[in-house]
Amino acid sequence: MEFPKEAVEWIGEGGMPTLYRSSNGSSRSFCPRCGSTLGAIDDHPTVALVTGSFDAKDISEFRPVFHAFEDSCPNWWKIDIAR
């Protein structure tokens, strides 16, 4: 899930995640305590967080509304998204 950088507040015990520079425009983020992946922090104002990093479950706003590369998925891959 992508968010504007200013909408993300790091409130966990470790504060800001540990970063690994993965490309010219982005860094991967990890929990500084356990190493779990949190997502990507781009140089421009976008933070992409993996949905598994959120404590709350079944939040309707987290339901996918599109899928990147949907047209190139194999026929047996069924994508369930809200349309």
C-alpha positions as a printed NumPy array, in Angstrom:
array([[  0.   ,   0.   ,   0.   ],
       [  1.339,   3.405,  -0.922],
       [  1.063,   6.505,   1.22 ],
       [  2.381,  10.063,   0.98 ],
       [  5.513,  10.321,   3.144],
       [  3.928,  12.99 ,   5.353],
       [  1.01 ,  10.632,   6.185],
       [  3.296,   7.987,   7.744],
       [  4.324,   8.217,  11.375],
       [  6.797,   5.684,  12.785],
       [  5.462,   5.063,  16.292],
       [  7.001,   1.67 ,  17.092],
       [  9.607,   1.094,  19.764],
       [ 12.435,   1.196,  17.229],
       [ 11.278,   4.42 ,  15.597],
       [ 12.375,   4.922,  11.999],
       [ 13.045,   1.603,  10.238],
       [ 16.466,   0.434,   9.128],
       [ 17.009,   1.238,   5.452],
       [ 18.869,  -0.598,   2.698],
       [ 19.498,   1.378,  -0.49 ],
       [ 18.084,  -0.938,  -3.168],
       [ 18.032,   1.346,  -6.227],
       [ 18.711,   4.904,  -7.36 ],
       [ 15.291,   6.115,  -6.2  ],
       [ 14.275,   3.865,  -3.324],
       [ 15.314,   2.106,  -0.115],
       [ 13.899,  -1.055,   1.428],
       [ 12.802,  -0.712,   5.045],
       [ 13.153,  -3.247,   7.846],
       [ 12.303,  -3.403,  11.548],
       [ 15.52 ,  -2.477,  13.404],
       [ 14.734,  -5.039,  16.123],
       [ 13.623,  -8.196,  14.271],
       [ 14.5  ,  -7.518,  10.625],
       [ 10.951,  -7.961,   9.296],
       [ 10.35 ,  -6.227,   5.982],
       [  8.141,  -3.154,   6.178],
       [  8.172,  -1.96 ,   2.572],
       [  9.947,   0.696,   0.549],
       [ 10.66 ,   4.362,   1.111],
       [ 11.131,   6.231,  -2.137],
       [ 13.188,   9.386,  -2.561],
       [ 10.132,  11.204,  -3.838],
       [  7.283,  11.479,  -1.353],
       [  5.991,   7.897,  -1.342],
       [  6.147,   5.192,   1.313],
       [  5.007,   1.708,   0.283],
       [  4.195,  -0.567,   3.222],
       [  3.458,  -4.288,   3.112],
       [ -0.052,  -5.002,   4.401],
       [  1.274,  -7.74 ,   6.697],
       [  3.017,  -5.098,   8.796],
       [ -0.256,  -3.654,  10.108],
       [ -1.723,  -4.874,  13.417],
       [ -5.379,  -4.388,  12.442],
       [ -7.05 ,  -6.94 ,  10.179],
       [-10.069,  -6.771,   7.863],
       [ -9.861,  -3.029,   7.282],
       [-11.938,  -2.25 ,   4.198],
       [ -9.505,   0.467,   3.074],
       [ -6.78 ,  -2.202,   2.811],
       [ -8.752,  -4.297,   0.297],
       [ -6.991,  -4.22 ,  -3.099],
       [ -8.66 ,  -2.135,  -5.791],
       [ -6.191,  -2.942,  -8.599],
       [ -3.363,  -5.331,  -9.334],
       [ -0.2  ,  -4.402, -11.176],
       [  0.627,  -6.688, -14.105],
       [ -2.805,  -8.365, -13.913],
       [ -2.807,  -8.815, -17.691],
       [  0.398, -10.868, -17.574],
       [ -0.632, -13.338, -14.84 ],
       [ -0.96 , -17.005, -15.819],
       [ -4.507, -18.21 , -16.563],
       [ -4.613, -20.319, -13.388],
       [ -3.827, -17.303, -11.155],
       [ -7.121, -15.908,  -9.863],
       [ -7.015, -12.352,  -8.575],
       [ -9.824, -11.324,  -6.225],
       [-10.079,  -7.532,  -6.219],
       [-12.943,  -5.146,  -5.579],
       [-14.226,  -3.595,  -8.775]])
